[in-house]
mmCIF file of C-alpha atoms in Angstrom:
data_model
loop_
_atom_site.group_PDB
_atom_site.id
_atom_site.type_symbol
_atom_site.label_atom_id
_atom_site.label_comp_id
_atom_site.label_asym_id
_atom_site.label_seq_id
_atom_site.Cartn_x
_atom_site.Cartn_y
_atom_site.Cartn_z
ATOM 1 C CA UNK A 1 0.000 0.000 0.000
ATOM 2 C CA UNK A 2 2.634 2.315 1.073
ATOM 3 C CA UNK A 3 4.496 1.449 -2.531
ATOM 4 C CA UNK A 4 1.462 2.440 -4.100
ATOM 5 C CA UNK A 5 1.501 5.483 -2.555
ATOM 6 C CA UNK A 6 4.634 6.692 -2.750
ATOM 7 C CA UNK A 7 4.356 5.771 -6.714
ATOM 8 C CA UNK A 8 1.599 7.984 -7.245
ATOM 9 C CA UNK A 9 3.315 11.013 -5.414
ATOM 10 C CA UNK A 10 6.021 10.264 -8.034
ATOM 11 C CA UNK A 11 3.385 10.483 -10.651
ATOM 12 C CA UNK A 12 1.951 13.429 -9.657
ATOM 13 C CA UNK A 13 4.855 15.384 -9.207
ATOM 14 C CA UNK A 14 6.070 14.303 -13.113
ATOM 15 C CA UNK A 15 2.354 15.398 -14.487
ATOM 16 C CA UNK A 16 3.232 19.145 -12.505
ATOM 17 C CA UNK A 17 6.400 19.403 -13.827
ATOM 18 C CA UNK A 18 5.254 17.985 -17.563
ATOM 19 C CA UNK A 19 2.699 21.479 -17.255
ATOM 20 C CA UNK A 20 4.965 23.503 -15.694
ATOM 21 C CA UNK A 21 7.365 23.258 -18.784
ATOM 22 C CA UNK A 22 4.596 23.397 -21.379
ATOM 23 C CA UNK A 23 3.463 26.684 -19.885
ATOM 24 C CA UNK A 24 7.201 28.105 -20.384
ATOM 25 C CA UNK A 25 7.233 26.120 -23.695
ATOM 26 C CA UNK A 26 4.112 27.436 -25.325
ATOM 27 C CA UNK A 27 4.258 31.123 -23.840
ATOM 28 C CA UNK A 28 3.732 33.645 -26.775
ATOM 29 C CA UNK A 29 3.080 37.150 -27.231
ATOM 30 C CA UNK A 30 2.006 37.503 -23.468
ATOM 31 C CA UNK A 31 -0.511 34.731 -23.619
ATOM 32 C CA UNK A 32 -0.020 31.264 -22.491
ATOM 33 C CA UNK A 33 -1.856 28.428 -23.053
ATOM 34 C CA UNK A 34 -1.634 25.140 -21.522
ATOM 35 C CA UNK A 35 -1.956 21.702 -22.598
ATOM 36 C CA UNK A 36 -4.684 21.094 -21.131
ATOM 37 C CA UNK A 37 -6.384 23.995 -22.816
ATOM 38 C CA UNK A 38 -6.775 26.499 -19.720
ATOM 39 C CA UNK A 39 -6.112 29.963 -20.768
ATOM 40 C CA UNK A 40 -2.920 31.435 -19.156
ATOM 41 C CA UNK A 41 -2.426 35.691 -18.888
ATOM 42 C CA UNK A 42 -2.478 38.609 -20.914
ATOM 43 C CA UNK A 43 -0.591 41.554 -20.250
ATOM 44 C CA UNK A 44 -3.002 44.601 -21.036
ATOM 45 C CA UNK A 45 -1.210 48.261 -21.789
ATOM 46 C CA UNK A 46 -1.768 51.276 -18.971
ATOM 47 C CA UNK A 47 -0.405 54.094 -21.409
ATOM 48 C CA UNK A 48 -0.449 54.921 -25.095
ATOM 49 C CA UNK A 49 1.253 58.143 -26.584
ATOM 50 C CA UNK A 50 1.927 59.893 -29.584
ATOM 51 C CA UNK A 51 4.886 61.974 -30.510
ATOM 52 C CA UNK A 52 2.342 64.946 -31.691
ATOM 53 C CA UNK A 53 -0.593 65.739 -30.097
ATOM 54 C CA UNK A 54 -1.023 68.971 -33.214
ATOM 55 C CA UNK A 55 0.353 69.517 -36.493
ATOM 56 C CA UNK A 56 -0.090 71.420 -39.767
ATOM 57 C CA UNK A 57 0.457 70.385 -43.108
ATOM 58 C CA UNK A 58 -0.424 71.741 -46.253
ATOM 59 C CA UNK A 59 -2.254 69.663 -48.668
ATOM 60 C CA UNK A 60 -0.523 67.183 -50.503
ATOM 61 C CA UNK A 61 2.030 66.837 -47.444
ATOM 62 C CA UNK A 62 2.710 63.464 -45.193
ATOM 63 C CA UNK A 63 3.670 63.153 -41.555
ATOM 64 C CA UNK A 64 4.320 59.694 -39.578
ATOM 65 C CA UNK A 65 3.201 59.808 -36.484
ATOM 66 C CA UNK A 66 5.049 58.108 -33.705
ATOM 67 C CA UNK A 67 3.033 55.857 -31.384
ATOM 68 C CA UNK A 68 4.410 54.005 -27.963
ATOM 69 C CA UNK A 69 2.710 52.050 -25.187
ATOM 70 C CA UNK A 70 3.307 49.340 -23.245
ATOM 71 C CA UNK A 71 0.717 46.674 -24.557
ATOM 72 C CA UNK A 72 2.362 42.991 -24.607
ATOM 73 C CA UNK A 73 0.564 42.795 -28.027
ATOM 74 C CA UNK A 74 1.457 45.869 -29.678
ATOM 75 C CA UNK A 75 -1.082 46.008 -31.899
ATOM 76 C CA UNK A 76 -3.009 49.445 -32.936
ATOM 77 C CA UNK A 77 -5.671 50.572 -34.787
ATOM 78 C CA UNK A 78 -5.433 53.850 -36.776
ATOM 79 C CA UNK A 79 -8.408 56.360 -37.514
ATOM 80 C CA UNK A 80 -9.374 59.928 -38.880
ATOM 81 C CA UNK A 81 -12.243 61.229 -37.896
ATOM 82 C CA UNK A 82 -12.612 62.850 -41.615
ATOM 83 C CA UNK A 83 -10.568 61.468 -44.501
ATOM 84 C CA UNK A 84 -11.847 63.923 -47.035
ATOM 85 C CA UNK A 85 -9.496 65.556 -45.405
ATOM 86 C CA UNK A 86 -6.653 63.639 -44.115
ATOM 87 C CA UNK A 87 -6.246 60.266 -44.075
ATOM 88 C CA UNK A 88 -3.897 57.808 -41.989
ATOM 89 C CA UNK A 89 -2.582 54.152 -42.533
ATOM 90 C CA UNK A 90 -1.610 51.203 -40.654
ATOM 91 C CA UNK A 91 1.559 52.936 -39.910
ATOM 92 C CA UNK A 92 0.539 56.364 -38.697
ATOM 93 C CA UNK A 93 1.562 58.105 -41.654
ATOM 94 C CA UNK A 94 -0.831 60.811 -42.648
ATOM 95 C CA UNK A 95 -1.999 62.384 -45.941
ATOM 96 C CA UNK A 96 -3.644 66.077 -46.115
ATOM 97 C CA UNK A 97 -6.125 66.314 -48.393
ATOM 98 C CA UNK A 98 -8.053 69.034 -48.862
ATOM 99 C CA UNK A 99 -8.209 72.263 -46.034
ATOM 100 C CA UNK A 100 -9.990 71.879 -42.939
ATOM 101 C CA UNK A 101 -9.856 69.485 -39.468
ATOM 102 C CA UNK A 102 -9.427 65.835 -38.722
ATOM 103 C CA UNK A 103 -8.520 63.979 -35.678
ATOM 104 C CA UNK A 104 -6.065 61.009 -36.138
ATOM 105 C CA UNK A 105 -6.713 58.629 -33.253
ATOM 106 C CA UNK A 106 -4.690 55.241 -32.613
ATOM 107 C CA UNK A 107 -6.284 52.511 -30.572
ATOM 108 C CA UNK A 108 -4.860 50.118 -28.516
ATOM 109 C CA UNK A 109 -6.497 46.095 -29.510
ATOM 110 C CA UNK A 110 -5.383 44.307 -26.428
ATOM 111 C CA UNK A 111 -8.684 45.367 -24.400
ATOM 112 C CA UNK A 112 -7.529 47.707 -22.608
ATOM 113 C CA UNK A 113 -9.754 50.437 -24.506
ATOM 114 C CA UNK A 114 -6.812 53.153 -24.427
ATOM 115 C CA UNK A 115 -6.374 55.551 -27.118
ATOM 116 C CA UNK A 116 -5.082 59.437 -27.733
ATOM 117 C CA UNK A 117 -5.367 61.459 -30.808
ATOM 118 C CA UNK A 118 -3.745 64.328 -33.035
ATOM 119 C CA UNK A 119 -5.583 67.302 -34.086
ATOM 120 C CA UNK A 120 -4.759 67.380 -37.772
ATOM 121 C CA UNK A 121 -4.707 70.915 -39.859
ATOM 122 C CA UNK A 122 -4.530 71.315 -43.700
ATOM 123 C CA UNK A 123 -3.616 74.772 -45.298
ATOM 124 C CA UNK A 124 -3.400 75.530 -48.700
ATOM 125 C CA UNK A 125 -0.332 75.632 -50.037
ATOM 126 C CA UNK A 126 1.458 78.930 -50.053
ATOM 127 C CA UNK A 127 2.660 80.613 -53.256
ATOM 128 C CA UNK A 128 4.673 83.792 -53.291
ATOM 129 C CA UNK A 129 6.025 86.101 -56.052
ATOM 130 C CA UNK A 130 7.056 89.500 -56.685
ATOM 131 C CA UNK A 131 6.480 91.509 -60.156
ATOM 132 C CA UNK A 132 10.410 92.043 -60.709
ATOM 133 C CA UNK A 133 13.106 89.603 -60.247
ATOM 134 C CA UNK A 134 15.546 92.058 -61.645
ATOM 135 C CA UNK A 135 15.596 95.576 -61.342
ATOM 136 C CA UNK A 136 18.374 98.280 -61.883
ATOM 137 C CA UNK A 137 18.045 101.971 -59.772
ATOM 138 C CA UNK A 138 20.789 104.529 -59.301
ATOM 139 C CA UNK A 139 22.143 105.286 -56.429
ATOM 140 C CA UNK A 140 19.800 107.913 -54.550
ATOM 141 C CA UNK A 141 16.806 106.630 -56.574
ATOM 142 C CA UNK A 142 14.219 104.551 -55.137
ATOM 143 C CA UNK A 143 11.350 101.883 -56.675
ATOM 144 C CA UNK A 144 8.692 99.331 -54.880
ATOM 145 C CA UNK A 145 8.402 95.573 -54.963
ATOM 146 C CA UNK A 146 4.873 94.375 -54.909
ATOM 147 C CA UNK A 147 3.871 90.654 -53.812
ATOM 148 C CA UNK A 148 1.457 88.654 -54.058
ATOM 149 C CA UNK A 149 1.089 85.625 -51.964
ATOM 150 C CA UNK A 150 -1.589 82.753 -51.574
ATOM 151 C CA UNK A 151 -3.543 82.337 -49.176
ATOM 152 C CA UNK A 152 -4.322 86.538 -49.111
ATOM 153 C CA UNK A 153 -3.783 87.743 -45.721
ATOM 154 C CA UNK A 154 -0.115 85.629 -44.889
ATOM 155 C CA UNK A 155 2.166 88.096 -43.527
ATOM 156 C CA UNK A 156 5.345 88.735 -45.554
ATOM 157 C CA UNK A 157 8.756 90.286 -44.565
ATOM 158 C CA UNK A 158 11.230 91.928 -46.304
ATOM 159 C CA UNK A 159 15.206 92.238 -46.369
ATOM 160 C CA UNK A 160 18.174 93.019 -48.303
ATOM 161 C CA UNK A 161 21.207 90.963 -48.535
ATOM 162 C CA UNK A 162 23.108 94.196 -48.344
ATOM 163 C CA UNK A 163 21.228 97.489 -47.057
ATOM 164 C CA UNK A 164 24.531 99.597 -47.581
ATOM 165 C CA UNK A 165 23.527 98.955 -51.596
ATOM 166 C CA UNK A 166 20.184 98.578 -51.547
ATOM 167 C CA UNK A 167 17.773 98.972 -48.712
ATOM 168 C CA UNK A 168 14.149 98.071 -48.240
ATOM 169 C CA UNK A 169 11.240 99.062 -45.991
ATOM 170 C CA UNK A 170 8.468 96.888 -44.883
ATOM 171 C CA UNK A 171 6.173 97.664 -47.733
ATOM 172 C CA UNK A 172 8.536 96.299 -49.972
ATOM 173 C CA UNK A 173 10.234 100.189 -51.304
ATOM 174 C CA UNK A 174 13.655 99.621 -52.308
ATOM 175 C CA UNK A 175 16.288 102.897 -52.333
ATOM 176 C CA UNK A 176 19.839 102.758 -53.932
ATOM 177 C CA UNK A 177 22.653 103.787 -51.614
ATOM 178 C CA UNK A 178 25.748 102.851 -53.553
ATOM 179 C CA UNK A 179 27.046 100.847 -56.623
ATOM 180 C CA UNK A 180 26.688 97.099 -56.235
ATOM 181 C CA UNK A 181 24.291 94.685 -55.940
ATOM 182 C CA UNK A 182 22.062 93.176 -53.506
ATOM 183 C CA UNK A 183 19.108 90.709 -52.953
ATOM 184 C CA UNK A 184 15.872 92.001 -52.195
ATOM 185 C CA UNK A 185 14.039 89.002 -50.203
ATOM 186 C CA UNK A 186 10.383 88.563 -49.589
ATOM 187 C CA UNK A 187 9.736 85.423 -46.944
ATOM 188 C CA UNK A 188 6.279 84.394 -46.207
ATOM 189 C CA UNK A 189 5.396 83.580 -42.271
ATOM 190 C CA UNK A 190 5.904 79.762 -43.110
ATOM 191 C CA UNK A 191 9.626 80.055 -45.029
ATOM 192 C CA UNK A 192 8.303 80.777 -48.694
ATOM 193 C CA UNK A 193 10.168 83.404 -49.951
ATOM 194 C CA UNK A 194 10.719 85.241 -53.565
ATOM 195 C CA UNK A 195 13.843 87.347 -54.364
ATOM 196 C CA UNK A 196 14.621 89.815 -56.791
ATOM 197 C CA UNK A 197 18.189 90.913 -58.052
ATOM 198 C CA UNK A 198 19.071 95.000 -57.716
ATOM 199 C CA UNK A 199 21.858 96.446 -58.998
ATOM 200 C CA UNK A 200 22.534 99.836 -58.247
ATOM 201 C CA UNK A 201 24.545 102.187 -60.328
ATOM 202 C CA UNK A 202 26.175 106.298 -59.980
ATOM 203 C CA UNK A 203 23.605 108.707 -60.834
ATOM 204 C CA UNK A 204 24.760 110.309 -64.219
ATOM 205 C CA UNK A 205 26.522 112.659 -64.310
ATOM 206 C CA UNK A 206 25.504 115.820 -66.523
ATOM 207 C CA UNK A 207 28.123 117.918 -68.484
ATOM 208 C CA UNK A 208 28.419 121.327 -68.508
ATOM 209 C CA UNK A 209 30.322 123.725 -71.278
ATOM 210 C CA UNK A 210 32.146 126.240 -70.101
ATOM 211 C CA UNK A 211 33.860 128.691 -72.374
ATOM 212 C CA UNK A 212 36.376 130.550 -71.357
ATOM 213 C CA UNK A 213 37.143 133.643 -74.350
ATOM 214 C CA UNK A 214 40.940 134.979 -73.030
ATOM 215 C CA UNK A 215 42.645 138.355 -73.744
ATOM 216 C CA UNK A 216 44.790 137.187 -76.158
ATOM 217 C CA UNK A 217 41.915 135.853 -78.557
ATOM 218 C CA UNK A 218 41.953 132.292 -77.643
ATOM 219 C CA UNK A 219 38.840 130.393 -76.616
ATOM 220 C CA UNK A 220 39.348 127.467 -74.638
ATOM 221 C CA UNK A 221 36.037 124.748 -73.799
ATOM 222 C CA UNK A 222 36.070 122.723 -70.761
ATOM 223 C CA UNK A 223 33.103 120.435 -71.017
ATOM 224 C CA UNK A 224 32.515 119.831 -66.664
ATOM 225 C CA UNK A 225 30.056 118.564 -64.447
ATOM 226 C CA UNK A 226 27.403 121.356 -62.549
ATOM 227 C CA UNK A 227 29.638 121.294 -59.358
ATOM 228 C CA UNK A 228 32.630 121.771 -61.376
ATOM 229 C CA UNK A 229 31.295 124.671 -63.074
ATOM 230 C CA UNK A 230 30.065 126.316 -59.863
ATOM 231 C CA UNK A 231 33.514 125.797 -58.615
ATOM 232 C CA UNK A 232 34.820 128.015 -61.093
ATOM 233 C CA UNK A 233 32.445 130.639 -60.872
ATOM 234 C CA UNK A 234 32.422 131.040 -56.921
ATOM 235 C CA UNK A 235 36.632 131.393 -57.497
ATOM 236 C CA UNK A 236 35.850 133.770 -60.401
ATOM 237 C CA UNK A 237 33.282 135.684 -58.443
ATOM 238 C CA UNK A 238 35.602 135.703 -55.261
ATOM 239 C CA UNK A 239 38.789 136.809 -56.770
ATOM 240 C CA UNK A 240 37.082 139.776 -58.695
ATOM 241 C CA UNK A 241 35.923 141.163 -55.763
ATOM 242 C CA UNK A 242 39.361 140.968 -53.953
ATOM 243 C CA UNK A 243 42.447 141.032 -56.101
ATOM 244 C CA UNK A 244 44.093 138.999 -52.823
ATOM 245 C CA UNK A 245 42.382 135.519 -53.282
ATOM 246 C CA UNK A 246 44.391 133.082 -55.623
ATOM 247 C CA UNK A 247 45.759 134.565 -59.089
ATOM 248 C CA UNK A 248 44.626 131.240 -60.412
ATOM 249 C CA UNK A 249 42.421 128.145 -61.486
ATOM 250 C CA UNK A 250 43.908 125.093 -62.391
ATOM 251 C CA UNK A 251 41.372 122.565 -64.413
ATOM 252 C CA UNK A 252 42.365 118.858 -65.042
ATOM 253 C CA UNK A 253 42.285 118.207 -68.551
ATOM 254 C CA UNK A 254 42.782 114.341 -69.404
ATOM 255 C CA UNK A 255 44.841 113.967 -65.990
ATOM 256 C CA UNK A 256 46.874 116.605 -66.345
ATOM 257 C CA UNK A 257 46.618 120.157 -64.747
ATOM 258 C CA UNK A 258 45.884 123.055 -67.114
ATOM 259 C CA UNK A 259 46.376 126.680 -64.651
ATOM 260 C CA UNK A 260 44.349 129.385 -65.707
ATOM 261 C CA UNK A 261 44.836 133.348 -64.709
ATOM 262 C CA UNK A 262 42.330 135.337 -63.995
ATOM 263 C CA UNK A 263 43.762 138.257 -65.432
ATOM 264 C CA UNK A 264 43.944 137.020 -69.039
ATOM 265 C CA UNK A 265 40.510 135.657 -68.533
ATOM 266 C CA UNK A 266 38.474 138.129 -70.892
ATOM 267 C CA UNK A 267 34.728 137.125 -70.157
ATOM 268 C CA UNK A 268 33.382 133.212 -69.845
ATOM 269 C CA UNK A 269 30.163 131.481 -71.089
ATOM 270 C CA UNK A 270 28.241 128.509 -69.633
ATOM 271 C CA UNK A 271 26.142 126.234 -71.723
#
């Protein structure tokens, strides 16, 4: 009797072990099942998260969202409340549409009934453009940029690559300071931006004849610029009224200096 007894202790204790290893042996994505068919645990998730809980996009434009919990199954399911307008697939990745709304939620399928969302916002597209992309101005002279952007209403800035050639205000009026050339940059609030090229080049400047008839018959033409001229006449003017002030006016003719007296100076004519 006691034989018997001892052998069925032995038994028992092999059967225990036999389940023991098939519940190790059979253990698979947090869910065990025994060979006897008794179900075993699953692990259900306390948290899900996403790496976004807003974004914009403009339409045609993608985003992945990132999802993380701690579900032993891992397994989601991925919704928009409005596809119209943007959709999302099995791997978060979303698709704008058309403009407007839509909340992308991702749902945990282990039970546990946890979920979060992402508010989703579609823009149109934003266009910018100017009505020169090269423009020339002299220096002192000014001239105004005009944009146009889509949507109306986004606010645009404006800046020169170089505001010691060419500066600009904030209604897009550009002024020549020196020779060069500079970039003339309009940027939309989102980073669009449209340039235009400006050189800037030396006012022109306008000739002047001056004839000078001399005592001696000769007639000699200096062909100057207005503040050269008015040079000559303040001297003139200055050293007729006192016979003190330089005997003299030298002109540069071709680099080289040409002195006139004012004594053999007969009478003078400007043109």
């Amino acid at each position: 009797m006691k034989n018997k007894v001892k052998l069925s202790l032995v038994v028992f204790l092999m059967v225990m072990l036999g389940c023991f290893t098939s519940v190790l042996a059979d253990s698979t994505g947090g869910r065990y099942q025994l060979k006897n068919n008794v179900s075993g645990y699953n692990s259900m998730a306390t948290y899900i998260s996403l790496d976004k809980s807003e974004i914009s996009l403009t339409l045609g434009e993608t985003y992945t969202l990132l999802s993380h919990n701690n579900s032993s199954n891992g397994n989601v399911l991925w919704t928009s409340s409005d596809p119209s307008i943007a959709t999302v697939d099995s791997n978060g990745k979303v698709t704008a549409l058309k403009t407007g709304e839509a909340t992308i939620t991702v749902a945990l399928q282990d039970g546990s009934n946890l979920s979060t969302s992402c508010l989703v916002k579609v823009k149109e597209l934003t266009t910018i453009s100017l009505n020169k992309t090269i423009d020339s101005i002299k220096v002192g002279e000014e001239d105004s940029l005009s944009v146009v952007v889509n949507p109306v209403g986004v606010g645009v800035t404006w800046a020169s690559s170089d505001s010691s050639i060419a500066a600009v205000d904030e209604s897009g009026k550009i002024k020549g300071i020196k020779p060069g050339q500079a970039t003339i940059t309009a940027m939309t609030s989102d980073g669009k931006i449209a340039t235009c090229s400006v050189t800037v080049t030396d006012q022109e400047v306008k000739k002047v004849k001056l004839t000078l008839y001399m005592g001696d018959g000769v007639t000699r033409e200096y062909n100057l610029s207005e503040d050269e001229v008015n040079d000559f006449m303040n001297w003139y003017n200055a050293r007729a009224n006192d016979p003190k002030l330089k005997s003299y006016y030298i002109f540069n003719v071709l680099g080289k200096k040409q002195y006139i007296l004012f004594d053999r100076i007969k009478t003078f004519d400007v043109e």
